[in-house]
Short mmCIF file of C-alpha atoms in Angstrom, two decimals:
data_model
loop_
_atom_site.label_atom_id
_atom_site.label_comp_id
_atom_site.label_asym_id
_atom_site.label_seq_id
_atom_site.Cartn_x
_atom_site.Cartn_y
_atom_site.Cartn_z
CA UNK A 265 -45.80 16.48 113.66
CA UNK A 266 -41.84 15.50 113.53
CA UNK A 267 -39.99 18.56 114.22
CA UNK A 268 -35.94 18.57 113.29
CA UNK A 269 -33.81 19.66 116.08
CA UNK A 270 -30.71 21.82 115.03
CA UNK A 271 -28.43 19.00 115.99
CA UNK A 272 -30.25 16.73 113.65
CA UNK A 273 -30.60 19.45 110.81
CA UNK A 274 -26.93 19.93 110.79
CA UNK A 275 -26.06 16.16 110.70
CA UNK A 276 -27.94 15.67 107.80
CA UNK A 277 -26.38 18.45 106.45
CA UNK A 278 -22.95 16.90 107.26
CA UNK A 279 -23.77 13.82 105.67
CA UNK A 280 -24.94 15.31 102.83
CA UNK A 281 -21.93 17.30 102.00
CA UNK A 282 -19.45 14.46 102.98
CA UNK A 283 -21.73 11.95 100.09
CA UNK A 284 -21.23 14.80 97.69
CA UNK A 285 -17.39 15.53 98.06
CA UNK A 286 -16.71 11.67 97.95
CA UNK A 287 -19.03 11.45 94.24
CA UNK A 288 -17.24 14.31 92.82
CA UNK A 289 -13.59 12.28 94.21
CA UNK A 290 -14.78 9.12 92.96
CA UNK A 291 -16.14 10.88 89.10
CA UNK A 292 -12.20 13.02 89.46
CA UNK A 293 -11.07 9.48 89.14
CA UNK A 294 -12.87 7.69 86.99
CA UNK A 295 -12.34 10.96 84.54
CA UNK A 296 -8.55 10.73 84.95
CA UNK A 297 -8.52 6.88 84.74
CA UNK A 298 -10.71 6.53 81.54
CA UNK A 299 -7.92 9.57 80.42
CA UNK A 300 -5.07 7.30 81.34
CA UNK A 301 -6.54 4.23 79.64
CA UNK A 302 -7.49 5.76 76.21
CA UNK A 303 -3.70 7.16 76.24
CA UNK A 304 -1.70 4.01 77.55
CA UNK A 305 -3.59 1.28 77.10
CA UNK A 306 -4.12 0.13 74.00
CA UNK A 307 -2.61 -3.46 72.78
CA UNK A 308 0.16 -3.84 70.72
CA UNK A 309 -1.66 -4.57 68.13
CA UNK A 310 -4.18 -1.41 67.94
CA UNK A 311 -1.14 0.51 68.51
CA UNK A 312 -0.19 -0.89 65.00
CA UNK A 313 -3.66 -0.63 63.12
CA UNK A 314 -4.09 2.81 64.82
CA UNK A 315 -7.48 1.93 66.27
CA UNK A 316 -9.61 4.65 66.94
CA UNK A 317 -12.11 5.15 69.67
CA UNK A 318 -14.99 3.51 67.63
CA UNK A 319 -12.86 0.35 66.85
CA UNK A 320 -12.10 1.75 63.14
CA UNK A 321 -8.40 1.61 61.53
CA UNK A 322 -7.55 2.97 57.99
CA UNK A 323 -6.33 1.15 54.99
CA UNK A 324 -2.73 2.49 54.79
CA UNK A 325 -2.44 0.86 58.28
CA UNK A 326 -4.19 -2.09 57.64
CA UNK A 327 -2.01 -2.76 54.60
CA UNK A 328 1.52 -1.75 56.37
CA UNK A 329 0.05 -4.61 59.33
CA UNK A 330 -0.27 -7.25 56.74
CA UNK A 331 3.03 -6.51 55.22
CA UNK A 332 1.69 -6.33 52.06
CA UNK A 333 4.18 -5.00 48.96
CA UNK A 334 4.27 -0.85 49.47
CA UNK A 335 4.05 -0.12 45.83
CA UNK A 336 0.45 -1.74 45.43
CA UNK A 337 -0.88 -0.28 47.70
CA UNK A 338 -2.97 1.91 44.76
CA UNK A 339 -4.09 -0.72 43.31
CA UNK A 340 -4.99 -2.97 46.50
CA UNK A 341 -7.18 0.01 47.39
CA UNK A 342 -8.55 0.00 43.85
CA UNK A 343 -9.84 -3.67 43.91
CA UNK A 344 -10.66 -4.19 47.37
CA UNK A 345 -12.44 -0.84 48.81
CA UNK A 346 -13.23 1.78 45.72
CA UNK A 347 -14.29 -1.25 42.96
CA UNK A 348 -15.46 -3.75 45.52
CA UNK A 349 -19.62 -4.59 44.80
CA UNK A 350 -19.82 -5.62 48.31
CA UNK A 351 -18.60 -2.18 49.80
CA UNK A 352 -20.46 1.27 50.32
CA UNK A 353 -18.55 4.17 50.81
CA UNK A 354 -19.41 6.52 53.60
CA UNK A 355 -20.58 2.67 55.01
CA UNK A 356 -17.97 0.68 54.97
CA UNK A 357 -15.02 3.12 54.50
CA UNK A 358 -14.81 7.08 54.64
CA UNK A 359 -11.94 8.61 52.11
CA UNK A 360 -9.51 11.28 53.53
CA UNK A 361 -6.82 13.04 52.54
CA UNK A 362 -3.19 12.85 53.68
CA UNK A 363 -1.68 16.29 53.16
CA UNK A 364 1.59 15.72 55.42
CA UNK A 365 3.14 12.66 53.59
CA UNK A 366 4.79 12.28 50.21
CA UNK A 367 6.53 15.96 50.63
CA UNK A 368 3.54 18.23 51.06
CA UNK A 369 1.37 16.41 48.59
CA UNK A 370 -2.36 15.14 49.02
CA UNK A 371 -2.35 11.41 49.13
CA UNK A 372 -5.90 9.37 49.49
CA UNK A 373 -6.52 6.95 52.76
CA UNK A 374 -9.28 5.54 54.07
CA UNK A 375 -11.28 4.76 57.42
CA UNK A 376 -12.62 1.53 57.75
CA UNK A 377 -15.06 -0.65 60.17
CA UNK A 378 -14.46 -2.89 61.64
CA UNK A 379 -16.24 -5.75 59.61
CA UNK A 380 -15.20 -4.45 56.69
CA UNK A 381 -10.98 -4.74 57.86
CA UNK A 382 -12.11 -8.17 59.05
CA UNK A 383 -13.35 -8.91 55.68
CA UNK A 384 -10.26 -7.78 54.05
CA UNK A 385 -7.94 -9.77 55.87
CA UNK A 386 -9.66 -12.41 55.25
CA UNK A 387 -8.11 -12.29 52.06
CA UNK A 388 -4.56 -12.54 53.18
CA UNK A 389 -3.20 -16.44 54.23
CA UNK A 390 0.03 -15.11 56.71
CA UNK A 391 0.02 -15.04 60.55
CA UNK A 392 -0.24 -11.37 60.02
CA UNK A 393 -3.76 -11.39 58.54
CA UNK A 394 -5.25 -14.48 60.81
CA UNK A 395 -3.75 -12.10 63.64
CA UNK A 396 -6.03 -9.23 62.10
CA UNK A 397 -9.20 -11.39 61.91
CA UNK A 398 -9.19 -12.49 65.43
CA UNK A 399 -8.85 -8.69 66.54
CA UNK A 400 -11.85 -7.61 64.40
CA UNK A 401 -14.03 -10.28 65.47
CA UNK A 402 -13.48 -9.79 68.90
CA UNK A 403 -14.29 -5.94 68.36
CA UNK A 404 -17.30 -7.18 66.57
CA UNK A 405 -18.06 -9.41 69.50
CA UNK A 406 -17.84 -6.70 72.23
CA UNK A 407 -20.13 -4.65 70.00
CA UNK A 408 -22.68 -7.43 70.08
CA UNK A 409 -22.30 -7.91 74.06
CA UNK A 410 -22.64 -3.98 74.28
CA UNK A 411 -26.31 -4.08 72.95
CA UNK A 412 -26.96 -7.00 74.50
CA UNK A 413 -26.07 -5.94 77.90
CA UNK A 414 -28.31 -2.48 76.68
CA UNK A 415 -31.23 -4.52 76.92
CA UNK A 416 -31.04 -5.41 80.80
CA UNK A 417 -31.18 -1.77 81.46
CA UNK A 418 -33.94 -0.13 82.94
CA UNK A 419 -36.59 1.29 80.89
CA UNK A 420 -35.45 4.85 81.62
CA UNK A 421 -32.06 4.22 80.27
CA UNK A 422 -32.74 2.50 77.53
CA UNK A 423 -34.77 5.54 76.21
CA UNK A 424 -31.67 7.39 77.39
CA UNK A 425 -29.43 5.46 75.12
CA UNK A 426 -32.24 5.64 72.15
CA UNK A 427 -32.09 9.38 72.43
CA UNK A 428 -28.08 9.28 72.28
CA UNK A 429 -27.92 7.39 68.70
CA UNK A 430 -31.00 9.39 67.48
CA UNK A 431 -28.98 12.45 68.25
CA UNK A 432 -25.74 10.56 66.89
CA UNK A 433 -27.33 10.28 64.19
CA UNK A 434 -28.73 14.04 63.39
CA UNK A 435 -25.02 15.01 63.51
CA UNK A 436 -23.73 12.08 61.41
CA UNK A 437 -26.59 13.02 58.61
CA UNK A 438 -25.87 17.46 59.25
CA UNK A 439 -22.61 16.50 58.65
CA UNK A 440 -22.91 14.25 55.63
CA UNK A 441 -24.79 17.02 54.01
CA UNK A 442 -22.63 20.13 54.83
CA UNK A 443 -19.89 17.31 53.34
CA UNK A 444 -22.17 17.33 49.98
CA UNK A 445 -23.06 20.89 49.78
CA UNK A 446 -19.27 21.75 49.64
CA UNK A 447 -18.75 19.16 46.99
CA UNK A 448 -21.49 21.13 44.84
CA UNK A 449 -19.72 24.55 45.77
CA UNK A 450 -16.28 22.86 44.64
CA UNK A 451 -18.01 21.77 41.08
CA UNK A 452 -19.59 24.71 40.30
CA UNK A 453 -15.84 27.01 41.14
CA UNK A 454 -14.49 24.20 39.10
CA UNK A 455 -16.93 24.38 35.68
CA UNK A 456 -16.67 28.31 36.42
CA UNK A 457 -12.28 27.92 36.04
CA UNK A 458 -12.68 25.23 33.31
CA UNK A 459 -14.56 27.20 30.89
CA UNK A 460 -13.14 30.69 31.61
CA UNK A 461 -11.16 31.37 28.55
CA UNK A 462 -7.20 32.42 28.86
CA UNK A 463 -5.95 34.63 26.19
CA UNK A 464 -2.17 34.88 25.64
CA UNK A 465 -0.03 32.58 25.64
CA UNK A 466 1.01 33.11 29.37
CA UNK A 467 -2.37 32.56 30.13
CA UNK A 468 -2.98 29.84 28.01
CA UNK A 469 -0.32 27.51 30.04
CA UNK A 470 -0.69 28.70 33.43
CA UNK A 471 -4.26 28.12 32.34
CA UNK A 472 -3.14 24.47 31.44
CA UNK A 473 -0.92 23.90 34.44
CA UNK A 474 -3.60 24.87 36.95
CA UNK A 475 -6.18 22.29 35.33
CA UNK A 476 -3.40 19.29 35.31
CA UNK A 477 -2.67 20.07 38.82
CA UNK A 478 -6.57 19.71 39.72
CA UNK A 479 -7.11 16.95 37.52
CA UNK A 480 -4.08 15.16 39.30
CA UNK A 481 -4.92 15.93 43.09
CA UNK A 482 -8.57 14.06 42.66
CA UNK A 483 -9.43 11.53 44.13
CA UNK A 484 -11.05 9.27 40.98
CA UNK A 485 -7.67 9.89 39.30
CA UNK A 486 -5.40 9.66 42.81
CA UNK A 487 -7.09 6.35 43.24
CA UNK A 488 -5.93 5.13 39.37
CA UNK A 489 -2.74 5.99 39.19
CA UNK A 490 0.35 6.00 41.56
CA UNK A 491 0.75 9.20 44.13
CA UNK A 492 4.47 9.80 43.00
CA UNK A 493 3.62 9.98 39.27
CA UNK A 494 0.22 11.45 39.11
CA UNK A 495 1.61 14.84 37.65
CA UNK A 496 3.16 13.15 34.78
CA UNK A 497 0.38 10.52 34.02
CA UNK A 498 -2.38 13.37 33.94
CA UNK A 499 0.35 15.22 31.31
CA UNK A 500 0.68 12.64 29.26
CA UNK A 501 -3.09 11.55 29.53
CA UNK A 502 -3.96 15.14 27.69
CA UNK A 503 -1.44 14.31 25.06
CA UNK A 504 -3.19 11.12 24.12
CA UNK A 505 -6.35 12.40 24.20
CA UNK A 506 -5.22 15.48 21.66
CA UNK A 507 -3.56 12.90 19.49
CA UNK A 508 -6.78 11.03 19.05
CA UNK A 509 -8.06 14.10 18.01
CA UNK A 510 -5.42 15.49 15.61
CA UNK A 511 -2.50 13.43 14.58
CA UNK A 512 0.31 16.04 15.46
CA UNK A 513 3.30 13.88 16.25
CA UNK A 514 4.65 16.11 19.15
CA UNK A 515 7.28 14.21 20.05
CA UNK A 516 8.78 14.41 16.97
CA UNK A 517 7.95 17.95 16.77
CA UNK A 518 9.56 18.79 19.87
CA UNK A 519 13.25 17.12 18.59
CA UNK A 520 12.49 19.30 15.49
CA UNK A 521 12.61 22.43 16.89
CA UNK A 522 15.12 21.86 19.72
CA UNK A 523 17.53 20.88 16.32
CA UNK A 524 16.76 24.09 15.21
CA UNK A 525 17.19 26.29 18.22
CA UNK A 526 20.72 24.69 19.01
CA UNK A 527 21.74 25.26 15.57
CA UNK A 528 20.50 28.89 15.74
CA UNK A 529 22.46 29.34 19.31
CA UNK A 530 20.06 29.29 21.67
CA UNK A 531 20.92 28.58 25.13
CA UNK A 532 20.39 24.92 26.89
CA UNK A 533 17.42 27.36 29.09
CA UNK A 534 15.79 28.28 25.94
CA UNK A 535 15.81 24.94 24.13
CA UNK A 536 14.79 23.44 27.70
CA UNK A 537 11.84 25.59 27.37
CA UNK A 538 10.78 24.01 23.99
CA UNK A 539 8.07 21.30 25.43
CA UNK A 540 4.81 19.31 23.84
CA UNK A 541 3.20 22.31 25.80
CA UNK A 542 5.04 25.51 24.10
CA UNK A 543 4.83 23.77 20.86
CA UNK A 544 0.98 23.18 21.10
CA UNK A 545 0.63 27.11 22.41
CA UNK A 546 2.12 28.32 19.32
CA UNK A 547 -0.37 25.86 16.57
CA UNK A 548 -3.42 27.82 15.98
CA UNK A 549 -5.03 24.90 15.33
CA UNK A 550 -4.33 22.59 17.87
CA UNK A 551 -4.64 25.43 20.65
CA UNK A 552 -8.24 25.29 20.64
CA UNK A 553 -7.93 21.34 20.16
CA UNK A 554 -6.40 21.02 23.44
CA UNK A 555 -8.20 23.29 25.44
CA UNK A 556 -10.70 21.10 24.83
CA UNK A 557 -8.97 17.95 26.07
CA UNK A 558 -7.99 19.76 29.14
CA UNK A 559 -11.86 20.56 29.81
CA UNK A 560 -12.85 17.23 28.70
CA UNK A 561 -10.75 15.70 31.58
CA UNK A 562 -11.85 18.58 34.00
CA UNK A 563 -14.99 17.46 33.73
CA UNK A 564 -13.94 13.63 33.78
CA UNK A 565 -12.27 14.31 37.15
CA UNK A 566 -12.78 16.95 39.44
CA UNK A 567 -16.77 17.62 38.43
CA UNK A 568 -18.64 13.99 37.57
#
């Protein structure tokens, strides 16, 4: 039988300790170095897209890299991401919501892959978007090489790797469904405001102004008309749909009785405060008329 002497005990003991301090150095750096490259070394161009860790830039950038006219940028989202057949959202493209910009007010973005920014610039003809194509594909590529090179791995760490994305994946799909059970929370608080029923007049157009504001800040309506005049278009959206209904002429109405309150005295405050809004509180019949509309387009907007 081998028996250790102390001397020998203790070198191995050396050794050992010495091998461990120098792993724990060497994984210290690599830490601080991966650190240092995720911070400073992105290219010019990523910089630009604002490339994410998984390779995935959002359309406000994308469109601001292709130089692309600022006021379309509705309507380029519009025809290319939400109404495109050949895109699938939560896919393709994830919406958000910008709460920061446009002074405080929500304003819809949206993450997209990879392929699908490559596929977009391939519809522009500048340098710009031939730039943007060669930086997707070659994020595309390196994707490719990465499984690729997964395959020469040993058996062990494949099944390492396998386990990763199945896990990956358990979060991604928790996560899509807490995402979906707090869009059914959100539609049943809205049906329960919509169809609560205000009774004076107070109530009736704070009642009003609350809805409009919802209606506005959705994203189906966000996404057809422009952020900076939302507010107005979901306004005068109610008063077309009420004078499809009932042919009330509030415009004219409106001059009518601001005639008659300046003649009468009243102060530019009060005659200010005569609106399509004030003048459909006080109808009896198209109160109820409108309350309608406004629940029509609740439902049209913030629940379907």
């Amino acid at each position: 039988m081998f028996l250790e002497t102390n001397f020998q005990r203790n070198l191995i003991n050396l050794s050992y300790h010495f091998s461990l301090e120098y792993a724990n150095r060497n994984e210290r750096r690599y830490d601080l170095m991966q650190e240092i490259s995720e911070t400073t070394m992105q290219t010019p161009i990523e910089i630009a897209l604002g490339v994410d860790e998984n390779g995935m830039t959002t359309a406000r950038k994308l469109y601001q890299f292709l130089e692309l006219a600022p006021q379309n940028f509705a309507r380029w989202c519009k025809n290319n991401i939400t109404e495109n057949d050949f895109a699938e959202e939560n896919v393709d493209y994830w919406a958000f919501f910008l709460n920061e910009e446009w002074g405080g007010q929500a304003t819809t973005d949206y993450k997209l892959t990879a392929h699908f920014a490559k596929k977009l610039s391939c519809k522009g003809n500048g340098a710009r978007a031939e730039e943007a194509r060669e930086y997707f594909t070659t994020i595309e590529e390196k994707k490719k090489e990465e499984v690729i090179n997964r395959s020469k791995l040993s058996p062990q760490m494949q099944m390492l790797y396998a386990m990763m994305d199945e896990q990956a994946k358990v979060e991604l799909e928790q996560k899509r469904q807490a995402r979906q059970i707090e869009r059914v929370e959100e539609k049943q608080r809205v049906l329960s405001e919509t169809f609560e029923n205000p009774s004076d007049k107070e109530d009736f157009k704070s009642w009003c102004k609350k809805c409009i504001k919802k209606i506005a800040d959705t994203p189906k309506f966000c996404r057809e008309h422009y952020v900076n005049t939302r507010y107005h278009d979901a306004w005068n959206e109610s008063y077309a749909r009420l004078s499809e209904k009932r042919a009330c002429r509030l415009g004219q109405r409106v001059r009518t009785a601001r005639e008659k309150a300046e003649k009468n005295g009243a102060s530019q405050s009060k005659i200010k405060e005569i609106t399509y809004l004030s003048i459909i509180t006080e109808d009896k019949d198209l109160k109820p008329v409108y309350e309608t509309v406004i629940k029509e387009m609740m439902l049209v907007y913030c629940v379907a």
